[in-house]
Amino acid sequence: MTLLLSACTLSSEGSSGENPAPETNADHEVSEGGMAAPEDVTSVSEVGWEWHPGEDESATDVHPGPVGAVVELTDGLIGLRGDTGEELWSYRIPEAGGFSASFSPSGEQVLVTASDEPATLLDTETGATVAEDVDWDGQTLLLDETRLLDYRGEATELLFEVSDLESGETLWQQETPVACPGDTPSRLISALHASEALVLLLHCSEDTSEGALRVPEADTVNALVALDPVDGEELWRQESEDTEGLGLAEALLLQGAVVADLPGEEGWLIIDPADGSVLAESPKPVLSVGEGHYLAGPDPLAEDPTHELRTFDGEVTASATLPDDRWPGDTPESAVGLPEQLVTVDMERGSPEDPVNAVVTPWDDAGSEDVIDATATKRASQDDPGRLLPVPGALLVYVPVDLAADIDSVGHVAALR
């Protein structure tokens, strides 16, 4: 059941100040909530449901939610149930431009605003209002239902500012780079914001130029430094010395875990962001992380072409080898390891509309695979032709926005079940 709240003016415990919140010109449908989240799929065999934008709608992104998916439009959001595709809630500001949304790392809240409109914090399970009249410019990141993160950085300068979402008060700032070993100059390579920590990946070297990030000097140190979102205090750090100048360090946040490729280490590290403990060391690129296991994909430069499901102890519990004519360089967006199958995305090029297919390969069954016709695109991105997104109740396939490839909208979402 949904409740229609047009031109929503509900009061909220999260509203700031004593005056009533200004009227938000939003068409707002809210679900009752309390529903159990759909179970994650263990295998897929067909398209279970599809979502198409309406005649006057344009979708720009798709996000996982607590009970399914949240489709981001140019003027708002739509919450879909993962196992059925049922529209559970929506928040639309059709007359306003410049719509912006920021999801919390957990995906349980989203902050939304549009030009000349007050910002609103929504619960992504039901679409219900958590807080109104939030002082937000559409740029800062949502850490959780109480805090915002603002990052400004230039070359060797780092500046993080965390503020209270309700009052706008600054809670803490970091105005100087995090110290490197021996007070070596540092430069930020990337920053990850997890629920438990802000994790910075630093390049520590006498040469912190842009070129040195990719072609570093010998004896460069790469450091992962985690800061407490509450007060900015350092929680833990992981340092790795690159004695040979092997190349650029990388770090990703996958399913709530930090995955780092640090030159000088023998493999990929899977790290708990809360305490910095190393959960696993993988000899292959890590594509996804589950409870006690992870999916490892082939290294394009290595001779071993297999995908593997591995436990954190290093045991290979299942494997699959794709045909030789398939490009093995999968990413977290192009390969998903389900308990019973490996699912990858592939594209048939050369026709007026290139089909985007989901290729289903059973584990430990060499030479056996099924192809599910998922969607199509008139012009594909060379780097990201199609994307897989696991959500509760389904595995989604869609073509992401890529302005360089003239793809300006997510035109069709197919849910595999």
Short mmCIF file of C-alpha atoms in Angstrom, two decimals:
data_model
loop_
_atom_site.label_atom_id
_atom_site.label_comp_id
_atom_site.label_asym_id
_atom_site.label_seq_id
_atom_site.Cartn_x
_atom_site.Cartn_y
_atom_site.Cartn_z
CA MET A 1 0.00 0.00 0.00
CA THR A 2 1.25 3.49 -0.80
CA LEU A 3 0.17 6.83 0.58
CA LEU A 4 0.16 9.84 -1.77
CA LEU A 5 1.68 12.97 -0.27
CA SER A 6 1.52 15.70 -2.88
CA ALA A 7 3.26 19.00 -2.15
CA CYS A 8 4.57 17.36 1.01
CA THR A 9 4.78 19.60 4.09
CA LEU A 10 5.02 17.00 6.85
CA SER A 11 6.91 17.98 9.97
CA SER A 12 9.85 15.84 11.00
CA GLU A 13 11.96 15.22 14.07
CA GLY A 14 14.96 15.96 11.83
CA SER A 15 13.75 19.46 10.84
CA SER A 16 16.07 22.26 11.87
CA GLY A 17 14.96 25.41 13.65
CA GLU A 18 11.66 26.28 15.29
CA ASN A 19 9.90 27.56 12.18
CA PRO A 20 7.89 25.15 10.04
CA ALA A 21 9.74 23.65 7.09
CA PRO A 22 9.06 25.45 3.81
CA GLU A 23 6.76 23.77 1.37
CA THR A 24 8.44 21.24 -0.91
CA ASN A 25 6.85 21.06 -4.34
CA ALA A 26 7.24 17.29 -4.53
CA ASP A 27 4.92 14.51 -5.59
CA HIS A 28 5.66 12.02 -2.83
CA GLU A 29 4.35 8.46 -2.56
CA VAL A 30 5.33 6.49 0.53
CA SER A 31 4.94 2.76 1.25
CA GLU A 32 3.83 1.44 4.63
CA GLY A 33 7.06 -0.48 5.21
CA GLY A 34 7.63 -3.39 7.56
CA MET A 35 8.00 -5.82 4.66
CA ALA A 36 10.64 -8.51 4.70
CA ALA A 37 13.46 -7.96 2.24
CA PRO A 38 13.39 -10.39 -0.71
CA GLU A 39 15.95 -13.16 -0.52
CA ASP A 40 19.04 -12.77 -2.67
CA VAL A 41 18.92 -14.85 -5.82
CA THR A 42 21.18 -17.93 -5.91
CA SER A 43 20.75 -18.54 -9.65
CA VAL A 44 19.09 -16.85 -12.62
CA SER A 45 17.54 -18.23 -15.79
CA GLU A 46 15.37 -15.51 -17.35
CA VAL A 47 14.20 -11.92 -17.21
CA GLY A 48 11.75 -11.82 -14.30
CA TRP A 49 10.57 -8.23 -14.72
CA GLU A 50 11.52 -5.07 -16.58
CA TRP A 51 11.42 -1.37 -15.88
CA HIS A 52 11.09 1.26 -18.60
CA PRO A 53 10.98 5.01 -18.02
CA GLY A 54 7.72 6.75 -18.82
CA GLU A 55 7.25 8.93 -21.86
CA ASP A 56 8.45 12.06 -20.08
CA GLU A 57 10.93 10.34 -17.77
CA SER A 58 14.70 10.05 -18.07
CA ALA A 59 16.70 7.81 -15.72
CA THR A 60 20.31 8.62 -14.85
CA ASP A 61 21.36 5.82 -12.46
CA VAL A 62 20.29 2.71 -10.55
CA HIS A 63 21.16 2.09 -6.89
CA PRO A 64 20.72 -0.94 -4.59
CA GLY A 65 18.21 -0.48 -1.79
CA PRO A 66 17.16 -2.41 1.34
CA VAL A 67 14.32 -4.25 -0.46
CA GLY A 68 15.27 -3.85 -4.12
CA ALA A 69 16.44 -0.99 -6.32
CA VAL A 70 16.17 2.79 -6.39
CA VAL A 71 16.06 4.33 -9.88
CA GLU A 72 17.36 7.88 -10.06
CA LEU A 73 15.56 10.16 -12.53
CA THR A 74 16.35 13.67 -13.66
CA ASP A 75 13.57 14.90 -11.37
CA GLY A 76 13.46 12.38 -8.52
CA LEU A 77 13.60 8.77 -7.36
CA ILE A 78 11.50 5.61 -7.69
CA GLY A 79 11.84 2.67 -5.26
CA LEU A 80 11.24 -0.81 -6.76
CA ARG A 81 10.80 -4.14 -5.00
CA GLY A 82 13.54 -6.50 -6.14
CA ASP A 83 11.62 -9.73 -6.66
CA THR A 84 8.56 -8.28 -8.41
CA GLY A 85 9.53 -4.87 -9.80
CA GLU A 86 6.55 -3.33 -7.98
CA GLU A 87 6.85 0.42 -7.50
CA LEU A 88 6.93 0.92 -3.73
CA TRP A 89 7.52 4.65 -3.44
CA SER A 90 8.48 7.72 -5.41
CA TYR A 91 9.72 11.23 -4.79
CA ARG A 92 9.46 13.57 -7.77
CA ILE A 93 10.01 17.32 -8.18
CA PRO A 94 8.78 17.69 -11.75
CA GLU A 95 8.87 21.48 -12.04
CA ALA A 96 12.37 21.97 -10.60
CA GLY A 97 15.72 21.53 -12.33
CA GLY A 98 19.10 20.50 -11.00
CA PHE A 99 17.95 17.44 -9.07
CA SER A 100 20.67 15.93 -6.85
CA ALA A 101 20.80 12.82 -4.67
CA SER A 102 23.40 11.44 -2.25
CA PHE A 103 23.04 7.94 -0.81
CA SER A 104 24.52 6.92 2.54
CA PRO A 105 27.17 4.16 2.41
CA SER A 106 24.62 1.70 3.84
CA GLY A 107 22.09 2.65 1.14
CA GLU A 108 19.40 3.05 3.79
CA GLN A 109 19.02 6.83 3.43
CA VAL A 110 19.23 9.29 0.57
CA LEU A 111 19.42 13.08 0.65
CA VAL A 112 17.61 14.82 -2.23
CA THR A 113 17.21 18.37 -3.43
CA ALA A 114 16.56 20.43 -6.56
CA SER A 115 17.10 24.04 -7.60
CA ASP A 116 15.37 26.50 -5.23
CA GLU A 117 14.00 23.60 -3.15
CA PRO A 118 14.84 22.64 0.46
CA ALA A 119 16.68 19.34 0.83
CA THR A 120 14.90 16.29 2.24
CA LEU A 121 16.29 13.10 3.79
CA LEU A 122 14.40 9.94 2.79
CA ASP A 123 14.34 6.36 4.01
CA THR A 124 15.08 4.17 0.97
CA GLU A 125 12.96 1.22 2.11
CA THR A 126 9.68 3.14 2.25
CA GLY A 127 10.48 6.55 0.79
CA ALA A 128 9.33 8.13 4.06
CA THR A 129 10.68 11.51 5.14
CA VAL A 130 13.36 11.32 7.83
CA ALA A 131 14.26 15.01 7.91
CA GLU A 132 13.19 18.15 6.06
CA ASP A 133 14.63 21.60 5.37
CA VAL A 134 18.21 20.28 5.40
CA ASP A 135 20.88 22.86 4.56
CA TRP A 136 22.48 21.02 1.62
CA ASP A 137 23.86 22.32 -1.66
CA GLY A 138 23.68 19.04 -3.57
CA GLN A 139 27.46 18.59 -3.45
CA THR A 140 28.46 17.15 -0.07
CA LEU A 141 28.18 13.44 0.64
CA LEU A 142 25.72 11.82 3.04
CA LEU A 143 27.54 9.75 5.69
CA ASP A 144 24.43 8.68 7.59
CA GLU A 145 21.16 10.14 8.84
CA THR A 146 23.03 12.62 11.07
CA ARG A 147 26.22 13.69 9.24
CA LEU A 148 27.43 15.18 5.96
CA LEU A 149 30.94 14.90 4.47
CA ASP A 150 32.47 17.71 2.44
CA TYR A 151 35.77 16.98 0.68
CA ARG A 152 37.96 19.62 -0.91
CA GLY A 153 41.45 18.68 -2.05
CA GLU A 154 44.15 20.16 -4.26
CA ALA A 155 47.41 18.35 -4.99
CA THR A 156 49.07 17.74 -1.62
CA GLU A 157 46.34 19.48 0.40
CA LEU A 158 43.54 17.47 1.99
CA LEU A 159 40.50 19.02 3.60
CA PHE A 160 37.62 17.05 5.05
CA GLU A 161 34.80 18.71 6.86
CA VAL A 162 32.09 16.70 8.59
CA SER A 163 29.00 18.60 9.69
CA ASP A 164 25.80 17.87 11.54
CA LEU A 165 22.95 17.33 9.07
CA GLU A 166 20.30 18.92 11.29
CA SER A 167 22.11 22.03 12.53
CA GLY A 168 24.81 22.47 9.89
CA GLU A 169 27.40 22.78 12.67
CA THR A 170 30.92 21.65 11.76
CA LEU A 171 31.82 18.59 13.81
CA TRP A 172 35.45 18.25 12.73
CA GLN A 173 37.89 19.27 10.03
CA GLN A 174 41.13 17.93 8.66
CA GLU A 175 43.10 20.75 7.12
CA THR A 176 46.50 19.10 6.55
CA PRO A 177 47.57 15.83 4.94
CA VAL A 178 47.63 12.74 7.10
CA ALA A 179 51.22 12.10 8.14
CA CYS A 180 53.24 9.62 6.09
CA PRO A 181 56.19 7.60 7.43
CA GLY A 182 59.10 9.88 8.28
CA ASP A 183 56.96 12.95 7.51
CA THR A 184 57.30 12.22 3.77
CA PRO A 185 55.06 14.46 1.61
CA SER A 186 51.72 12.86 0.79
CA ARG A 187 49.11 13.08 -1.92
CA LEU A 188 45.59 11.67 -1.88
CA ILE A 189 44.96 9.01 -4.51
CA SER A 190 41.36 8.26 -3.52
CA ALA A 191 38.93 8.42 -0.60
CA LEU A 192 36.31 5.83 0.38
CA HIS A 193 33.46 6.61 2.73
CA ALA A 194 32.15 3.55 4.54
CA SER A 195 29.67 3.58 7.41
CA GLU A 196 32.42 2.77 9.91
CA ALA A 197 35.31 4.86 8.58
CA LEU A 198 36.61 7.31 6.00
CA VAL A 199 39.47 5.47 4.30
CA LEU A 200 42.14 7.52 2.52
CA LEU A 201 44.62 6.02 0.07
CA LEU A 202 47.81 8.11 0.14
CA HIS A 203 50.88 8.25 -2.08
CA CYS A 204 53.89 8.96 0.15
CA SER A 205 57.02 10.07 -1.70
CA GLU A 206 59.28 13.04 -2.27
CA ASP A 207 57.62 13.32 -5.71
CA THR A 208 53.86 13.81 -5.39
CA SER A 209 53.21 15.02 -8.92
CA GLU A 210 50.37 13.63 -11.03
CA GLY A 211 52.82 11.64 -13.16
CA ALA A 212 54.47 10.11 -10.10
CA LEU A 213 51.19 8.46 -9.09
CA ARG A 214 51.31 6.22 -12.16
CA VAL A 215 55.08 5.98 -12.54
CA PRO A 216 56.26 6.24 -8.95
CA GLU A 217 59.80 6.46 -7.72
CA ALA A 218 61.41 3.48 -6.03
CA ASP A 219 60.80 3.28 -2.26
CA THR A 220 57.38 4.89 -2.53
CA VAL A 221 55.03 4.05 0.35
CA ASN A 222 51.29 3.63 -0.21
CA ALA A 223 49.21 4.08 2.92
CA LEU A 224 45.60 3.32 3.73
CA VAL A 225 44.54 5.56 6.63
CA ALA A 226 41.10 5.24 8.25
CA LEU A 227 39.49 8.16 10.09
CA ASP A 228 36.59 7.98 12.52
CA PRO A 229 33.56 9.75 10.94
CA VAL A 230 32.50 10.94 14.40
CA ASP A 231 35.60 12.94 15.37
CA GLY A 232 38.24 12.49 12.63
CA GLU A 233 40.59 10.51 14.87
CA GLU A 234 42.77 7.93 13.14
CA LEU A 235 41.38 4.42 13.59
CA TRP A 236 44.01 2.35 11.79
CA ARG A 237 46.51 2.42 8.94
CA GLN A 238 47.96 -0.10 6.48
CA GLU A 239 51.29 0.83 4.89
CA SER A 240 52.98 -0.93 1.99
CA GLU A 241 56.41 -0.09 0.54
CA ASP A 242 56.81 -0.14 -3.22
CA THR A 243 60.58 -0.60 -3.47
CA GLU A 244 60.61 -0.99 -7.27
CA GLY A 245 58.18 1.70 -8.40
CA LEU A 246 55.68 -0.86 -9.69
CA GLY A 247 52.75 1.45 -10.38
CA LEU A 248 49.53 3.03 -9.15
CA ALA A 249 47.90 1.81 -5.94
CA GLU A 250 44.12 1.28 -6.01
CA ALA A 251 41.39 0.85 -3.42
CA LEU A 252 37.67 0.10 -3.80
CA LEU A 253 34.74 -0.30 -1.45
CA LEU A 254 32.90 -3.53 -2.33
CA GLN A 255 29.89 -4.66 -0.30
CA GLY A 256 31.17 -2.75 2.72
CA ALA A 257 34.76 -4.09 2.57
CA VAL A 258 37.89 -2.24 1.47
CA VAL A 259 39.68 -4.01 -1.40
CA ALA A 260 43.19 -2.70 -2.08
CA ASP A 261 45.80 -3.43 -4.72
CA LEU A 262 49.01 -2.07 -3.21
CA PRO A 263 52.17 -2.44 -5.31
CA GLY A 264 54.71 -4.35 -3.26
CA GLU A 265 52.10 -6.73 -1.83
CA GLU A 266 51.75 -10.18 -3.37
CA GLY A 267 48.03 -9.89 -3.99
CA TRP A 268 44.82 -7.98 -3.33
CA LEU A 269 43.93 -7.25 0.31
CA ILE A 270 40.38 -7.45 1.67
CA ILE A 271 40.19 -5.24 4.77
CA ASP A 272 37.51 -4.66 7.40
CA PRO A 273 37.02 -0.86 7.42
CA ALA A 274 35.98 -0.86 11.07
CA ASP A 275 39.28 -2.08 12.54
CA GLY A 276 41.71 -2.51 9.63
CA SER A 277 41.99 -6.27 10.02
CA VAL A 278 42.97 -8.12 6.82
CA LEU A 279 40.15 -10.56 6.09
CA ALA A 280 41.83 -12.21 3.11
CA GLU A 281 44.71 -11.93 0.66
CA SER A 282 43.74 -12.79 -2.90
CA PRO A 283 46.18 -13.79 -5.66
CA LYS A 284 43.67 -12.47 -8.25
CA PRO A 285 41.61 -9.28 -8.68
CA VAL A 286 38.68 -9.18 -6.23
CA LEU A 287 35.31 -8.52 -7.90
CA SER A 288 32.89 -8.88 -4.97
CA VAL A 289 32.90 -9.73 -1.27
CA GLY A 290 30.34 -11.83 0.62
CA GLU A 291 30.00 -13.35 4.08
CA GLY A 292 33.22 -15.31 4.49
CA HIS A 293 33.91 -15.58 0.74
CA TYR A 294 34.74 -13.49 -2.31
CA LEU A 295 34.74 -13.65 -6.12
CA ALA A 296 38.16 -13.47 -7.78
CA GLY A 297 38.44 -12.76 -11.48
CA PRO A 298 41.20 -13.42 -14.01
CA ASP A 299 44.11 -11.05 -14.23
CA PRO A 300 44.21 -9.95 -17.90
CA LEU A 301 48.03 -10.12 -17.81
CA ALA A 302 48.19 -13.63 -16.31
CA GLU A 303 47.85 -17.03 -17.96
CA ASP A 304 45.13 -18.36 -15.62
CA PRO A 305 41.73 -17.41 -17.18
CA THR A 306 39.42 -18.73 -14.44
CA HIS A 307 36.97 -17.00 -12.15
CA GLU A 308 36.91 -18.43 -8.63
CA LEU A 309 34.77 -18.36 -5.52
CA ARG A 310 37.20 -18.37 -2.59
CA THR A 311 36.81 -18.46 1.18
CA PHE A 312 38.68 -15.93 3.28
CA ASP A 313 41.06 -18.78 4.17
CA GLY A 314 42.01 -19.10 0.50
CA GLU A 315 40.09 -22.28 -0.34
CA VAL A 316 38.67 -22.36 -3.89
CA THR A 317 35.11 -23.65 -3.53
CA ALA A 318 34.05 -23.22 -7.19
CA SER A 319 35.54 -22.08 -10.49
CA ALA A 320 34.53 -21.34 -14.06
CA THR A 321 36.53 -20.68 -17.22
CA LEU A 322 35.02 -18.56 -19.96
CA PRO A 323 35.68 -19.20 -23.66
CA ASP A 324 38.98 -17.98 -25.08
CA ASP A 325 37.29 -15.35 -27.26
CA ARG A 326 35.82 -13.58 -24.22
CA TRP A 327 37.78 -10.67 -22.77
CA PRO A 328 38.83 -11.85 -19.27
CA GLY A 329 39.32 -8.41 -17.72
CA ASP A 330 36.09 -8.31 -15.70
CA THR A 331 35.20 -5.58 -13.23
CA PRO A 332 32.83 -5.56 -10.22
CA GLU A 333 30.16 -4.23 -12.61
CA SER A 334 30.57 -6.91 -15.29
CA ALA A 335 30.79 -10.18 -13.29
CA VAL A 336 28.75 -11.51 -10.36
CA GLY A 337 29.37 -14.78 -8.54
CA LEU A 338 26.07 -16.32 -7.42
CA PRO A 339 26.16 -19.48 -5.27
CA GLU A 340 25.25 -21.67 -8.26
CA GLN A 341 26.53 -19.64 -11.23
CA LEU A 342 28.93 -17.09 -12.59
CA VAL A 343 27.06 -14.32 -14.41
CA THR A 344 28.93 -12.01 -16.79
CA VAL A 345 27.77 -9.31 -19.19
CA ASP A 346 28.55 -9.44 -22.90
CA MET A 347 27.57 -7.48 -25.98
CA GLU A 348 26.99 -8.39 -29.61
CA ARG A 349 28.33 -5.46 -31.61
CA GLY A 350 27.71 -4.34 -35.15
CA SER A 351 23.93 -4.21 -35.50
CA PRO A 352 21.78 -1.02 -35.43
CA GLU A 353 20.99 -1.90 -31.82
CA ASP A 354 23.66 -3.91 -30.00
CA PRO A 355 22.15 -6.55 -27.69
CA VAL A 356 23.45 -6.59 -24.12
CA ASN A 357 23.41 -10.17 -22.84
CA ALA A 358 23.83 -11.85 -19.49
CA VAL A 359 25.98 -14.97 -19.88
CA VAL A 360 25.22 -17.59 -17.22
CA THR A 361 27.97 -20.16 -16.57
CA PRO A 362 27.39 -22.93 -13.98
CA TRP A 363 30.27 -23.41 -11.60
CA ASP A 364 32.56 -26.37 -12.33
CA ASP A 365 30.75 -27.21 -15.59
CA ALA A 366 33.23 -26.46 -18.36
CA GLY A 367 31.76 -25.51 -21.72
CA SER A 368 28.20 -25.03 -20.49
CA GLU A 369 26.60 -21.59 -20.58
CA ASP A 370 23.25 -19.92 -21.26
CA VAL A 371 22.70 -16.50 -22.78
CA ILE A 372 19.84 -14.28 -21.55
CA ASP A 373 18.87 -11.39 -23.84
CA ALA A 374 18.66 -8.53 -21.36
CA THR A 375 18.61 -5.13 -23.09
CA ALA A 376 20.10 -3.23 -26.03
CA THR A 377 21.79 0.04 -26.86
CA LYS A 378 22.24 2.00 -30.07
CA ARG A 379 25.78 2.97 -29.17
CA ALA A 380 27.80 1.14 -26.59
CA SER A 381 30.53 2.40 -24.34
CA GLN A 382 33.83 0.69 -25.11
CA ASP A 383 34.73 0.56 -21.42
CA ASP A 384 31.33 -0.15 -19.86
CA PRO A 385 28.85 -1.58 -22.39
CA GLY A 386 26.54 -3.08 -19.80
CA ARG A 387 26.34 -3.37 -16.04
CA LEU A 388 25.25 -6.01 -13.54
CA LEU A 389 23.86 -4.87 -10.17
CA PRO A 390 22.84 -7.38 -7.47
CA VAL A 391 19.89 -6.17 -5.37
CA PRO A 392 17.66 -8.01 -2.90
CA GLY A 393 15.49 -10.34 -5.00
CA ALA A 394 17.14 -9.93 -8.41
CA LEU A 395 20.23 -9.35 -10.51
CA LEU A 396 19.77 -6.22 -12.61
CA VAL A 397 21.21 -5.59 -16.09
CA TYR A 398 21.25 -2.12 -17.64
CA VAL A 399 23.33 0.18 -19.83
CA PRO A 400 24.82 2.96 -17.68
CA VAL A 401 24.92 6.60 -18.70
CA ASP A 402 28.06 7.44 -20.67
CA LEU A 403 27.94 10.89 -22.23
CA ALA A 404 31.11 10.21 -24.23
CA ALA A 405 29.26 7.37 -25.97
CA ASP A 406 26.08 9.47 -26.39
CA ILE A 407 24.25 7.42 -23.76
CA ASP A 408 22.40 10.06 -21.73
CA SER A 409 19.80 7.90 -20.02
CA VAL A 410 19.31 4.44 -18.50
CA GLY A 411 16.65 3.44 -20.97
CA HIS A 412 15.75 -0.04 -19.74
CA VAL A 413 16.41 -2.15 -16.63
CA ALA A 414 16.05 -5.94 -16.85
CA ALA A 415 15.78 -7.97 -13.64
CA LEU A 416 17.15 -11.52 -13.87
CA ARG A 417 15.62 -14.17 -11.63
#
